[in-house]
Amino acid sequence: MDWKQDYENKKVSVAKAINKIKTGDNVYAGHASTISLTLMHEMCNQADRLKDIQIFMQLPLTEIEYIKPEMEESFHTTFLFANGAPVLDSIRKGKSDFIAENLSELPKIFLKGAIDIDVVFVQVSRPNELGMCSFGVGVMDNYALIETSKHVIAEVNSNMPFSESATIPISKLDQIVESSDPMVSFPVTPIDELSLKIGKYIADLIPDRANLQVGIGSIPNAVLKSLKNKKDLGIHSEMISDGVMELVKEGIINSKYNNLNPGKIVVTFLIGSQNLYDWMHYNSKILLKPSNYTNDIRNAGRVDNLMAINSALQVDLTGQVNAEMIGSRQISGVGGQSDFIKSAMLSEGGKSFIALPSTAKGETISRIVARLDEGACVTTPRHDVQYIVTEYGVAYLYGKTMNQRAEALIKIAHPKFREELMKSIKK
Ligand code: COA
């Protein structure tokens, strides 16, 4: 059938599309800026007729009616990456749930049937002249979900940018709802002096022609700001934000030496300002791939000079990294941290960095600790860690004994906690 006819046949009102959902269904709602707000709001409007809907999603960036107490009987949400006060609060109170997984595994969770999805929401661009819509700002697990879910509802958003590397034909969609919602942007974190100091230490260890993976948080952004005098950098990452766009515009990032995908900025999603989304529209330098491609160590590990730059909440004196929990409170997710730290280890010339301020809460808490807090988890094990960086310098842990690690880490702890940490290793 002609794709235009197919499109018209599938086009329905949002209320009719949501009518397809029935009590007890599992609904996948997307991630970050790809979460379909028109569909989510209508699902909440129909809460009275819906009970026990299990919603799966990650990294919500906007206000969320479905986790409000009055919606409890209708919706229960499971986050695959948690963030934001209302989400974290809901998990802490046991009202929502969390799944810890490597981002490389995300599509496989659905392909292997570990979670069955009845209805998936995807937000896509308008179709091009060939009848292909684009996943725009993020592909992640979308192909796996479209393949495995019983029913696919697409929100065709006229504001979604087009990426030619991540397209889907109309024939794969079951129902279409049109919208023109503004894309949800993510505030660019202001960079403080301390982060810049950490950024400079890392920048000193990054050679020209390196390929970068930059994680989430204020420090990865500060590292990018410190790379202004480097040459021919490349990107193989799970995500990028405005900082990468600026370095591409300045000619510092060109991926000329990205040996796996020369000339390409390889990511599974973008998160940032409207400027970033405008810049990526039909930008052929950006190669969007599912997260089981970008984050698979068999791909990322083949990228030469891969520099994995991630952050953490705590590091203990053996080098165990907690990037997810404050005590027993989940405040983030694994994301691609573990995937990329392993990949950097495999990469020819690769290095991995965990960068964090030495303290939290107005210098009252040390983030270099004798032991991780009770209830906290290990996001990256000590045997995978290479460089730990704070505003006091760099601890290189690779090939070091337990005592050497502790000593190196105490040197980069805040001076006011060093004595106490020293006593703890003597104990
Ligand atoms: N004890 C108590 N509070 C702590 C703490 C500790 N050990 N460490 C941090 N905090 C507090 C901070 O003070 C801050 O509080 P505030 O919001 O009131 O200022 C808050 O926790 C967040 O810490 P911050 O260092 O500002 O976080 P960030 O935005 O730089 O993000 C991570 C850091 C670790 C949460 C983030 O990098 C992450 O989510 N990582 C896991 C996933 C990952 O690495 N993926 C890789 C590719 S995306």
Short mmCIF file of C-alpha atoms in Angstrom, two decimals, residues 32-38 62 123 155 157-161 179-185 274 277:
data_model
loop_
_atom_site.label_atom_id
_atom_site.label_comp_id
_atom_site.label_asym_id
_atom_site.label_seq_id
_atom_site.Cartn_x
_atom_site.Cartn_y
_atom_site.Cartn_z
CA ALA A 32 14.20 11.45 28.28
CA SER A 33 13.06 13.81 25.49
CA THR A 34 11.45 10.97 23.52
CA ILE A 35 8.75 10.40 26.16
CA SER A 36 5.47 11.02 24.40
CA LEU A 37 3.74 13.67 26.51
CA THR A 38 0.51 13.84 24.47
CA THR A 62 8.93 16.66 32.99
CA GLN A 123 7.66 9.66 19.55
CA GLU A 155 3.19 10.26 18.32
CA ASN A 157 5.59 15.26 16.50
CA SER A 158 6.25 18.02 13.95
CA ASN A 159 9.03 19.31 16.25
CA MET A 160 10.97 16.05 16.43
CA PRO A 161 14.24 16.41 14.48
CA SER A 179 1.19 16.51 17.77
CA SER A 180 3.32 19.62 17.76
CA ASP A 181 4.56 19.53 21.36
CA PRO A 182 7.78 21.46 21.91
CA MET A 183 10.75 19.13 22.45
CA VAL A 184 11.60 18.78 26.12
CA SER A 185 14.98 20.28 26.75
CA GLN A 274 16.60 23.26 21.62
CA TYR A 277 17.97 19.49 18.67
#
